[in-house]
Amino acid sequence: MPHFDTRRTLLMNPEAARQTLLQNLPAIKDVTITDTGNSIHIDRKRRLTANRYAMNGTVNINGDELSISLDGLGSMHEKFASEILALLPEGATYDHGLNAALAKMEKSAKLFGFREISTILDDMQSGEEIQMITTGTLDDNLGIIVLTNLRAIIKDRKLMGSEMKEINPTSITSLSTGKKLTGETVKMTVSGSDLEITALPHGRGTELANLLRQAMGGSARPTASAAPVETTPDPVAQIEKLAELHAAGILNDDEFMQAKAKALGI
């Protein structure tokens, strides 16, 4: 039988949160509280018109940690957990920096990644803080990339759901970026395997790479073992520099034209 667990860190008084849940859980359609002990036991009846199977579970508060555990057929567990969490006042649980990261995210990316974004907090660990969220393509699958202070999470969108990959920045031995008309790319070698993320929004690939480099630099790995970081030259900046050298008389006309052609890849 499918099982689902999620947990949140409470920012409100734990006993107040417990009383709020005891009072409001029966307000969720078809939900009955079967035990009000240390763990609140709940049942939810099957409802064919909502395409929902019967479920049962527990809601437990231990210190400042709230945990929800649900069992039942079907795929409505996450939605049910969201309904339970919505009973608490706004700001009652720690968001791990999610709202701040979403504020910097492109509107189109938010719309595309809505399904994956809605479950990010279910994947967070204690003490984990989200630094950025963006979208990209990995192995021809569109998805979202979440970078935290502990790891990078890539959620590839599949036909029947999503698949999550985790990257420990200290396992990255080489990292490079590139720019195309379709967006930016980030290439990396992780534990000996090559990985390339493409179609990142312009500017976001560079931001992702810079944050990953900071995390790599904080590791105890000797820098001599790391492959050199590659960068993609900016042709416009190169030509501007060449023009300055030409104007200063350091390059003659022929040298300037040859260097300009090389910068443009001609």
PDB file of C-alpha atoms in Angstrom:
ATOM      1  CA  MET A   1       0.000   0.000   0.000  1.00  0.00           C
ATOM      2  CA  PRO A   2       1.397   3.449  -0.897  1.00  0.00           C
ATOM      3  CA  HIS A   3       2.871   5.331   2.039  1.00  0.00           C
ATOM      4  CA  PHE A   4       3.722   9.031   2.404  1.00  0.00           C
ATOM      5  CA  ASP A   5       5.663  10.932   5.076  1.00  0.00           C
ATOM      6  CA  THR A   6       6.372  14.620   5.414  1.00  0.00           C
ATOM      7  CA  ARG A   7       7.551  16.842   8.233  1.00  0.00           C
ATOM      8  CA  ARG A   8       7.782  20.519   9.058  1.00  0.00           C
ATOM      9  CA  THR A   9       9.538  22.615  11.698  1.00  0.00           C
ATOM     10  CA  LEU A  10       7.023  24.599  13.728  1.00  0.00           C
ATOM     11  CA  LEU A  11       7.517  28.303  14.342  1.00  0.00           C
ATOM     12  CA  MET A  12       4.397  28.552  16.520  1.00  0.00           C
ATOM     13  CA  ASN A  13       3.788  27.113  19.966  1.00  0.00           C
ATOM     14  CA  PRO A  14       3.600  23.294  19.565  1.00  0.00           C
ATOM     15  CA  GLU A  15       0.612  22.902  21.905  1.00  0.00           C
ATOM     16  CA  ALA A  16      -1.237  25.701  20.105  1.00  0.00           C
ATOM     17  CA  ALA A  17      -0.543  23.934  16.814  1.00  0.00           C
ATOM     18  CA  ARG A  18      -1.862  20.667  18.242  1.00  0.00           C
ATOM     19  CA  GLN A  19      -5.074  22.266  19.469  1.00  0.00           C
ATOM     20  CA  THR A  20      -5.566  23.996  16.110  1.00  0.00           C
ATOM     21  CA  LEU A  21      -5.282  20.672  14.305  1.00  0.00           C
ATOM     22  CA  LEU A  22      -7.610  18.859  16.727  1.00  0.00           C
ATOM     23  CA  GLN A  23     -10.207  21.577  16.253  1.00  0.00           C
ATOM     24  CA  ASN A  24      -9.964  21.846  12.476  1.00  0.00           C
ATOM     25  CA  LEU A  25      -9.115  18.369  11.115  1.00  0.00           C
ATOM     26  CA  PRO A  26     -12.804  17.320  11.100  1.00  0.00           C
ATOM     27  CA  ALA A  27     -13.481  20.315   8.836  1.00  0.00           C
ATOM     28  CA  ILE A  28     -11.619  18.536   6.016  1.00  0.00           C
ATOM     29  CA  LYS A  29     -14.217  16.653   4.015  1.00  0.00           C
ATOM     30  CA  ASP A  30     -14.608  12.968   5.007  1.00  0.00           C
ATOM     31  CA  VAL A  31     -11.970  13.173   7.785  1.00  0.00           C
ATOM     32  CA  THR A  32     -12.569  11.686  11.222  1.00  0.00           C
ATOM     33  CA  ILE A  33     -10.241  11.799  14.234  1.00  0.00           C
ATOM     34  CA  THR A  34     -10.038   8.302  15.723  1.00  0.00           C
ATOM     35  CA  ASP A  35      -7.487   8.951  18.485  1.00  0.00           C
ATOM     36  CA  THR A  36      -6.530  12.220  20.188  1.00  0.00           C
ATOM     37  CA  GLY A  37      -3.531  10.786  22.047  1.00  0.00           C
ATOM     38  CA  ASN A  38       0.079  11.914  21.622  1.00  0.00           C
ATOM     39  CA  SER A  39      -0.268  11.020  17.946  1.00  0.00           C
ATOM     40  CA  ILE A  40      -3.486  12.217  16.345  1.00  0.00           C
ATOM     41  CA  HIS A  41      -4.943   9.301  14.344  1.00  0.00           C
ATOM     42  CA  ILE A  42      -7.175  10.134  11.393  1.00  0.00           C
ATOM     43  CA  ASP A  43      -9.281   8.308   8.817  1.00  0.00           C
ATOM     44  CA  ARG A  44     -10.567   9.625   5.518  1.00  0.00           C
ATOM     45  CA  LYS A  45     -13.411   7.896   3.732  1.00  0.00           C
ATOM     46  CA  ARG A  46     -13.244   6.953   0.080  1.00  0.00           C
ATOM     47  CA  ARG A  47     -15.017   9.358  -2.279  1.00  0.00           C
ATOM     48  CA  LEU A  48     -15.500   8.165  -5.845  1.00  0.00           C
ATOM     49  CA  THR A  49     -16.652  11.561  -7.135  1.00  0.00           C
ATOM     50  CA  ALA A  50     -13.281  13.023  -6.081  1.00  0.00           C
ATOM     51  CA  ASN A  51     -11.357  10.024  -7.471  1.00  0.00           C
ATOM     52  CA  ARG A  52      -9.986   9.477  -3.953  1.00  0.00           C
ATOM     53  CA  TYR A  53      -9.415   6.215  -2.119  1.00  0.00           C
ATOM     54  CA  ALA A  54      -9.750   5.804   1.624  1.00  0.00           C
ATOM     55  CA  MET A  55      -6.727   6.817   3.669  1.00  0.00           C
ATOM     56  CA  ASN A  56      -5.597   6.711   7.266  1.00  0.00           C
ATOM     57  CA  GLY A  57      -2.653   8.213   9.064  1.00  0.00           C
ATOM     58  CA  THR A  58      -1.174  10.049  12.008  1.00  0.00           C
ATOM     59  CA  VAL A  59      -0.253  13.634  12.779  1.00  0.00           C
ATOM     60  CA  ASN A  60       2.415  13.907  15.445  1.00  0.00           C
ATOM     61  CA  ILE A  61       4.075  16.869  17.150  1.00  0.00           C
ATOM     62  CA  ASN A  62       7.359  16.177  18.915  1.00  0.00           C
ATOM     63  CA  GLY A  63       8.960  19.347  20.220  1.00  0.00           C
ATOM     64  CA  ASP A  64       9.006  21.786  17.312  1.00  0.00           C
ATOM     65  CA  GLU A  65       8.694  19.044  14.657  1.00  0.00           C
ATOM     66  CA  LEU A  66       5.358  18.237  13.067  1.00  0.00           C
ATOM     67  CA  SER A  67       5.187  14.987  11.110  1.00  0.00           C
ATOM     68  CA  ILE A  68       2.407  13.576   8.940  1.00  0.00           C
ATOM     69  CA  SER A  69       2.264   9.916   7.945  1.00  0.00           C
ATOM     70  CA  LEU A  70      -0.411   8.668   5.510  1.00  0.00           C
ATOM     71  CA  ASP A  71      -1.351   5.274   4.071  1.00  0.00           C
ATOM     72  CA  GLY A  72      -3.870   4.408   1.371  1.00  0.00           C
ATOM     73  CA  LEU A  73      -4.351   3.496  -2.246  1.00  0.00           C
ATOM     74  CA  GLY A  74      -4.115   6.085  -5.006  1.00  0.00           C
ATOM     75  CA  SER A  75      -1.926   9.148  -5.388  1.00  0.00           C
ATOM     76  CA  MET A  76      -3.681  11.792  -3.268  1.00  0.00           C
ATOM     77  CA  HIS A  77      -1.375  11.563  -0.253  1.00  0.00           C
ATOM     78  CA  GLU A  78       0.550  14.801  -0.925  1.00  0.00           C
ATOM     79  CA  LYS A  79      -2.673  16.734  -1.535  1.00  0.00           C
ATOM     80  CA  PHE A  80      -4.161  15.422   1.710  1.00  0.00           C
ATOM     81  CA  ALA A  81      -1.006  16.407   3.626  1.00  0.00           C
ATOM     82  CA  SER A  82      -1.227  19.890   2.099  1.00  0.00           C
ATOM     83  CA  GLU A  83      -4.832  20.193   3.305  1.00  0.00           C
ATOM     84  CA  ILE A  84      -3.720  19.282   6.833  1.00  0.00           C
ATOM     85  CA  LEU A  85      -0.855  21.797   6.829  1.00  0.00           C
ATOM     86  CA  ALA A  86      -3.199  24.492   5.494  1.00  0.00           C
ATOM     87  CA  LEU A  87      -5.159  24.274   8.772  1.00  0.00           C
ATOM     88  CA  LEU A  88      -2.284  26.001  10.579  1.00  0.00           C
ATOM     89  CA  PRO A  89      -1.942  29.801  10.541  1.00  0.00           C
ATOM     90  CA  GLU A  90       0.184  31.381   7.830  1.00  0.00           C
ATOM     91  CA  GLY A  91       3.850  31.360   8.821  1.00  0.00           C
ATOM     92  CA  ALA A  92       3.324  28.584  11.372  1.00  0.00           C
ATOM     93  CA  THR A  93       6.035  26.402   9.800  1.00  0.00           C
ATOM     94  CA  TYR A  94       9.588  27.087   8.604  1.00  0.00           C
ATOM     95  CA  ASP A  95       9.746  27.441   4.817  1.00  0.00           C
ATOM     96  CA  HIS A  96      13.528  26.752   4.462  1.00  0.00           C
ATOM     97  CA  GLY A  97      13.919  29.939   2.375  1.00  0.00           C
ATOM     98  CA  LEU A  98      11.394  28.771  -0.250  1.00  0.00           C
ATOM     99  CA  ASN A  99       9.437  32.028  -0.504  1.00  0.00           C
ATOM    100  CA  ALA A 100      12.608  34.114  -0.880  1.00  0.00           C
ATOM    101  CA  ALA A 101      13.854  31.800  -3.648  1.00  0.00           C
ATOM    102  CA  LEU A 102      10.493  31.891  -5.431  1.00  0.00           C
ATOM    103  CA  ALA A 103      10.535  35.693  -5.363  1.00  0.00           C
ATOM    104  CA  LYS A 104      13.650  35.612  -7.590  1.00  0.00           C
ATOM    105  CA  MET A 105      12.265  32.956  -9.928  1.00  0.00           C
ATOM    106  CA  GLU A 106      10.974  33.755 -13.423  1.00  0.00           C
ATOM    107  CA  LYS A 107       7.176  33.774 -13.740  1.00  0.00           C
ATOM    108  CA  SER A 108       7.210  31.279 -16.616  1.00  0.00           C
ATOM    109  CA  ALA A 109       9.482  28.968 -14.619  1.00  0.00           C
ATOM    110  CA  LYS A 110       7.090  29.094 -11.660  1.00  0.00           C
ATOM    111  CA  LEU A 111       4.190  28.111 -13.880  1.00  0.00           C
ATOM    112  CA  PHE A 112       6.130  25.291 -15.512  1.00  0.00           C
ATOM    113  CA  GLY A 113       7.513  23.883 -12.279  1.00  0.00           C
ATOM    114  CA  PHE A 114       4.386  24.336 -10.160  1.00  0.00           C
ATOM    115  CA  ARG A 115       3.959  20.606  -9.499  1.00  0.00           C
ATOM    116  CA  GLU A 116       7.586  20.069  -8.465  1.00  0.00           C
ATOM    117  CA  ILE A 117       7.752  23.316  -6.460  1.00  0.00           C
ATOM    118  CA  SER A 118       4.685  22.304  -4.445  1.00  0.00           C
ATOM    119  CA  THR A 119       6.573  19.311  -3.010  1.00  0.00           C
ATOM    120  CA  ILE A 120       9.991  20.892  -2.359  1.00  0.00           C
ATOM    121  CA  LEU A 121       9.427  21.254   1.377  1.00  0.00           C
ATOM    122  CA  ASP A 122       8.699  17.526   1.598  1.00  0.00           C
ATOM    123  CA  ASP A 123      12.311  16.919   0.495  1.00  0.00           C
ATOM    124  CA  MET A 124      13.997  19.343   2.897  1.00  0.00           C
ATOM    125  CA  GLN A 125      16.245  18.123   5.694  1.00  0.00           C
ATOM    126  CA  SER A 126      16.742  19.682   9.109  1.00  0.00           C
ATOM    127  CA  GLY A 127      18.858  22.836   8.812  1.00  0.00           C
ATOM    128  CA  GLU A 128      18.594  22.926   5.016  1.00  0.00           C
ATOM    129  CA  GLU A 129      18.203  26.371   3.417  1.00  0.00           C
ATOM    130  CA  ILE A 130      17.171  26.945  -0.193  1.00  0.00           C
ATOM    131  CA  GLN A 131      19.530  29.283  -2.054  1.00  0.00           C
ATOM    132  CA  MET A 132      17.984  29.280  -5.534  1.00  0.00           C
ATOM    133  CA  ILE A 133      15.397  27.552  -7.722  1.00  0.00           C
ATOM    134  CA  THR A 134      15.410  27.536 -11.505  1.00  0.00           C
ATOM    135  CA  THR A 135      14.426  25.376 -14.464  1.00  0.00           C
ATOM    136  CA  GLY A 136      16.545  23.446 -16.957  1.00  0.00           C
ATOM    137  CA  THR A 137      16.846  20.319 -19.072  1.00  0.00           C
ATOM    138  CA  LEU A 138      18.757  17.188 -18.070  1.00  0.00           C
ATOM    139  CA  ASP A 139      18.878  14.084 -20.278  1.00  0.00           C
ATOM    140  CA  ASP A 140      16.202  15.642 -22.531  1.00  0.00           C
ATOM    141  CA  ASN A 141      13.816  15.961 -19.589  1.00  0.00           C
ATOM    142  CA  LEU A 142      12.618  19.338 -18.367  1.00  0.00           C
ATOM    143  CA  GLY A 143      12.713  19.879 -14.622  1.00  0.00           C
ATOM    144  CA  ILE A 144      13.571  22.190 -11.771  1.00  0.00           C
ATOM    145  CA  ILE A 145      16.929  22.650 -10.080  1.00  0.00           C
ATOM    146  CA  VAL A 146      16.969  23.459  -6.368  1.00  0.00           C
ATOM    147  CA  LEU A 147      20.256  24.477  -4.772  1.00  0.00           C
ATOM    148  CA  THR A 148      20.502  24.457  -0.987  1.00  0.00           C
ATOM    149  CA  ASN A 149      23.305  24.900   1.511  1.00  0.00           C
ATOM    150  CA  LEU A 150      23.689  21.100   1.565  1.00  0.00           C
ATOM    151  CA  ARG A 151      23.083  19.820  -1.976  1.00  0.00           C
ATOM    152  CA  ALA A 152      21.656  20.364  -5.432  1.00  0.00           C
ATOM    153  CA  ILE A 153      18.335  18.683  -6.186  1.00  0.00           C
ATOM    154  CA  ILE A 154      17.224  18.069  -9.766  1.00  0.00           C
ATOM    155  CA  LYS A 155      13.624  17.020 -10.325  1.00  0.00           C
ATOM    156  CA  ASP A 156      13.203  15.733 -13.882  1.00  0.00           C
ATOM    157  CA  ARG A 157       9.649  15.877 -15.134  1.00  0.00           C
ATOM    158  CA  LYS A 158       8.531  12.524 -16.487  1.00  0.00           C
ATOM    159  CA  LEU A 159       5.352  11.510 -18.263  1.00  0.00           C
ATOM    160  CA  MET A 160       3.954   9.852 -15.135  1.00  0.00           C
ATOM    161  CA  GLY A 161       5.594  11.993 -12.464  1.00  0.00           C
ATOM    162  CA  SER A 162       9.054  13.215 -11.600  1.00  0.00           C
ATOM    163  CA  GLU A 163      12.415  11.721 -10.690  1.00  0.00           C
ATOM    164  CA  MET A 164      14.722  13.334  -8.149  1.00  0.00           C
ATOM    165  CA  LYS A 165      18.513  13.392  -8.389  1.00  0.00           C
ATOM    166  CA  GLU A 166      20.811  14.719  -5.675  1.00  0.00           C
ATOM    167  CA  ILE A 167      24.294  16.178  -6.117  1.00  0.00           C
ATOM    168  CA  ASN A 168      26.738  16.754  -3.281  1.00  0.00           C
ATOM    169  CA  PRO A 169      28.784  19.816  -4.353  1.00  0.00           C
ATOM    170  CA  THR A 170      31.905  18.358  -2.730  1.00  0.00           C
ATOM    171  CA  SER A 171      31.684  15.478  -5.254  1.00  0.00           C
ATOM    172  CA  ILE A 172      32.033  17.881  -8.206  1.00  0.00           C
ATOM    173  CA  THR A 173      35.533  17.817  -9.718  1.00  0.00           C
ATOM    174  CA  SER A 174      34.994  20.058 -12.748  1.00  0.00           C
ATOM    175  CA  LEU A 175      32.493  22.733 -13.647  1.00  0.00           C
ATOM    176  CA  SER A 176      31.964  24.902 -16.727  1.00  0.00           C
ATOM    177  CA  THR A 177      29.308  27.193 -18.157  1.00  0.00           C
ATOM    178  CA  GLY A 178      28.189  28.171 -21.631  1.00  0.00           C
ATOM    179  CA  LYS A 179      25.667  30.400 -23.370  1.00  0.00           C
ATOM    180  CA  LYS A 180      23.352  29.685 -26.274  1.00  0.00           C
ATOM    181  CA  LEU A 181      20.329  31.426 -27.750  1.00  0.00           C
ATOM    182  CA  THR A 182      18.159  28.821 -26.022  1.00  0.00           C
ATOM    183  CA  GLY A 183      19.679  29.587 -22.621  1.00  0.00           C
ATOM    184  CA  GLU A 184      22.713  28.833 -20.513  1.00  0.00           C
ATOM    185  CA  THR A 185      24.375  25.487 -19.873  1.00  0.00           C
ATOM    186  CA  VAL A 186      26.201  24.095 -16.873  1.00  0.00           C
ATOM    187  CA  LYS A 187      28.487  21.087 -17.332  1.00  0.00           C
ATOM    188  CA  MET A 188      29.996  19.232 -14.414  1.00  0.00           C
ATOM    189  CA  THR A 189      31.743  16.012 -13.516  1.00  0.00           C
ATOM    190  CA  VAL A 190      30.277  14.431 -10.395  1.00  0.00           C
ATOM    191  CA  SER A 191      32.004  11.402  -8.873  1.00  0.00           C
ATOM    192  CA  GLY A 192      33.483  10.581 -12.289  1.00  0.00           C
ATOM    193  CA  SER A 193      30.205  10.949 -14.229  1.00  0.00           C
ATOM    194  CA  ASP A 194      29.522  13.793 -16.669  1.00  0.00           C
ATOM    195  CA  LEU A 195      26.317  15.766 -16.278  1.00  0.00           C
ATOM    196  CA  GLU A 196      25.010  18.648 -18.409  1.00  0.00           C
ATOM    197  CA  ILE A 197      22.079  20.921 -17.614  1.00  0.00           C
ATOM    198  CA  THR A 198      20.859  22.964 -20.594  1.00  0.00           C
ATOM    199  CA  ALA A 199      18.173  25.574 -21.341  1.00  0.00           C
ATOM    200  CA  LEU A 200      18.743  27.396 -18.050  1.00  0.00           C
ATOM    201  CA  PRO A 201      17.280  30.925 -18.089  1.00  0.00           C
ATOM    202  CA  HIS A 202      19.894  33.539 -19.015  1.00  0.00           C
ATOM    203  CA  GLY A 203      21.832  34.562 -15.937  1.00  0.00           C
ATOM    204  CA  ARG A 204      20.595  31.661 -13.859  1.00  0.00           C
ATOM    205  CA  GLY A 205      23.148  29.178 -15.172  1.00  0.00           C
ATOM    206  CA  THR A 206      25.961  31.526 -14.171  1.00  0.00           C
ATOM    207  CA  GLU A 207      24.366  32.038 -10.750  1.00  0.00           C
ATOM    208  CA  LEU A 208      24.030  28.282 -10.252  1.00  0.00           C
ATOM    209  CA  ALA A 209      27.645  27.661 -11.246  1.00  0.00           C
ATOM    210  CA  ASN A 210      28.947  30.415  -8.939  1.00  0.00           C
ATOM    211  CA  LEU A 211      27.037  29.025  -5.956  1.00  0.00           C
ATOM    212  CA  LEU A 212      28.268  25.517  -6.706  1.00  0.00           C
ATOM    213  CA  ARG A 213      31.870  26.796  -6.914  1.00  0.00           C
ATOM    214  CA  GLN A 214      31.480  28.394  -3.482  1.00  0.00           C
ATOM    215  CA  ALA A 215      30.252  25.075  -2.091  1.00  0.00           C
ATOM    216  CA  MET A 216      33.110  23.218  -3.806  1.00  0.00           C
ATOM    217  CA  GLY A 217      35.632  25.651  -2.336  1.00  0.00           C
ATOM    218  CA  GLY A 218      34.368  24.890   1.143  1.00  0.00           C
ATOM    219  CA  SER A 219      35.267  21.218   0.880  1.00  0.00           C
ATOM    220  CA  ALA A 220      38.435  19.604   2.252  1.00  0.00           C
ATOM    221  CA  ARG A 221      39.294  18.137  -1.146  1.00  0.00           C
ATOM    222  CA  PRO A 222      42.783  19.181  -2.369  1.00  0.00           C
ATOM    223  CA  THR A 223      42.400  21.691  -5.175  1.00  0.00           C
ATOM    224  CA  ALA A 224      45.107  19.924  -7.180  1.00  0.00           C
ATOM    225  CA  SER A 225      42.724  17.033  -7.803  1.00  0.00           C
ATOM    226  CA  ALA A 226      40.086  19.247  -9.349  1.00  0.00           C
ATOM    227  CA  ALA A 227      39.942  19.769 -13.075  1.00  0.00           C
ATOM    228  CA  PRO A 228      40.287  23.385 -14.217  1.00  0.00           C
ATOM    229  CA  VAL A 229      37.079  25.353 -14.495  1.00  0.00           C
ATOM    230  CA  GLU A 230      36.257  26.184 -18.080  1.00  0.00           C
ATOM    231  CA  THR A 231      34.634  29.447 -19.071  1.00  0.00           C
ATOM    232  CA  THR A 232      33.016  30.528 -22.299  1.00  0.00           C
ATOM    233  CA  PRO A 233      34.616  33.750 -23.664  1.00  0.00           C
ATOM    234  CA  ASP A 234      32.246  36.636 -24.396  1.00  0.00           C
ATOM    235  CA  PRO A 235      32.909  37.740 -28.034  1.00  0.00           C
ATOM    236  CA  VAL A 236      31.511  41.229 -27.432  1.00  0.00           C
ATOM    237  CA  ALA A 237      33.792  41.836 -24.456  1.00  0.00           C
ATOM    238  CA  GLN A 238      36.764  40.469 -26.433  1.00  0.00           C
ATOM    239  CA  ILE A 239      36.102  42.816 -29.355  1.00  0.00           C
ATOM    240  CA  GLU A 240      35.699  45.810 -27.035  1.00  0.00           C
ATOM    241  CA  LYS A 241      39.097  45.006 -25.478  1.00  0.00           C
ATOM    242  CA  LEU A 242      40.681  44.581 -28.911  1.00  0.00           C
ATOM    243  CA  ALA A 243      39.241  47.936 -29.991  1.00  0.00           C
ATOM    244  CA  GLU A 244      40.873  49.600 -26.982  1.00  0.00           C
ATOM    245  CA  LEU A 245      44.239  48.031 -27.876  1.00  0.00           C
ATOM    246  CA  HIS A 246      43.787  49.118 -31.501  1.00  0.00           C
ATOM    247  CA  ALA A 247      42.909  52.681 -30.513  1.00  0.00           C
ATOM    248  CA  ALA A 248      45.971  52.783 -28.241  1.00  0.00           C
ATOM    249  CA  GLY A 249      48.177  51.730 -31.163  1.00  0.00           C
ATOM    250  CA  ILE A 250      49.160  48.429 -29.556  1.00  0.00           C
ATOM    251  CA  LEU A 251      47.522  46.532 -32.421  1.00  0.00           C
ATOM    252  CA  ASN A 252      47.824  47.643 -36.057  1.00  0.00           C
ATOM    253  CA  ASP A 253      44.914  47.374 -38.506  1.00  0.00           C
ATOM    254  CA  ASP A 254      45.794  43.879 -39.749  1.00  0.00           C
ATOM    255  CA  GLU A 255      46.339  42.512 -36.239  1.00  0.00           C
ATOM    256  CA  PHE A 256      43.062  44.007 -35.064  1.00  0.00           C
ATOM    257  CA  MET A 257      41.068  42.520 -37.962  1.00  0.00           C
ATOM    258  CA  GLN A 258      42.655  39.075 -37.491  1.00  0.00           C
ATOM    259  CA  ALA A 259      41.993  39.071 -33.732  1.00  0.00           C
ATOM    260  CA  LYS A 260      38.414  40.290 -34.284  1.00  0.00           C
ATOM    261  CA  ALA A 261      37.749  37.494 -36.789  1.00  0.00           C
ATOM    262  CA  LYS A 262      39.111  34.927 -34.340  1.00  0.00           C
ATOM    263  CA  ALA A 263      36.880  36.255 -31.541  1.00  0.00           C
ATOM    264  CA  LEU A 264      33.859  35.914 -33.818  1.00  0.00           C
ATOM    265  CA  GLY A 265      34.874  32.430 -34.860  1.00  0.00           C
ATOM    266  CA  ILE A 266      35.247  33.418 -38.522  1.00  0.00           C
TER     267      ILE A 266
END
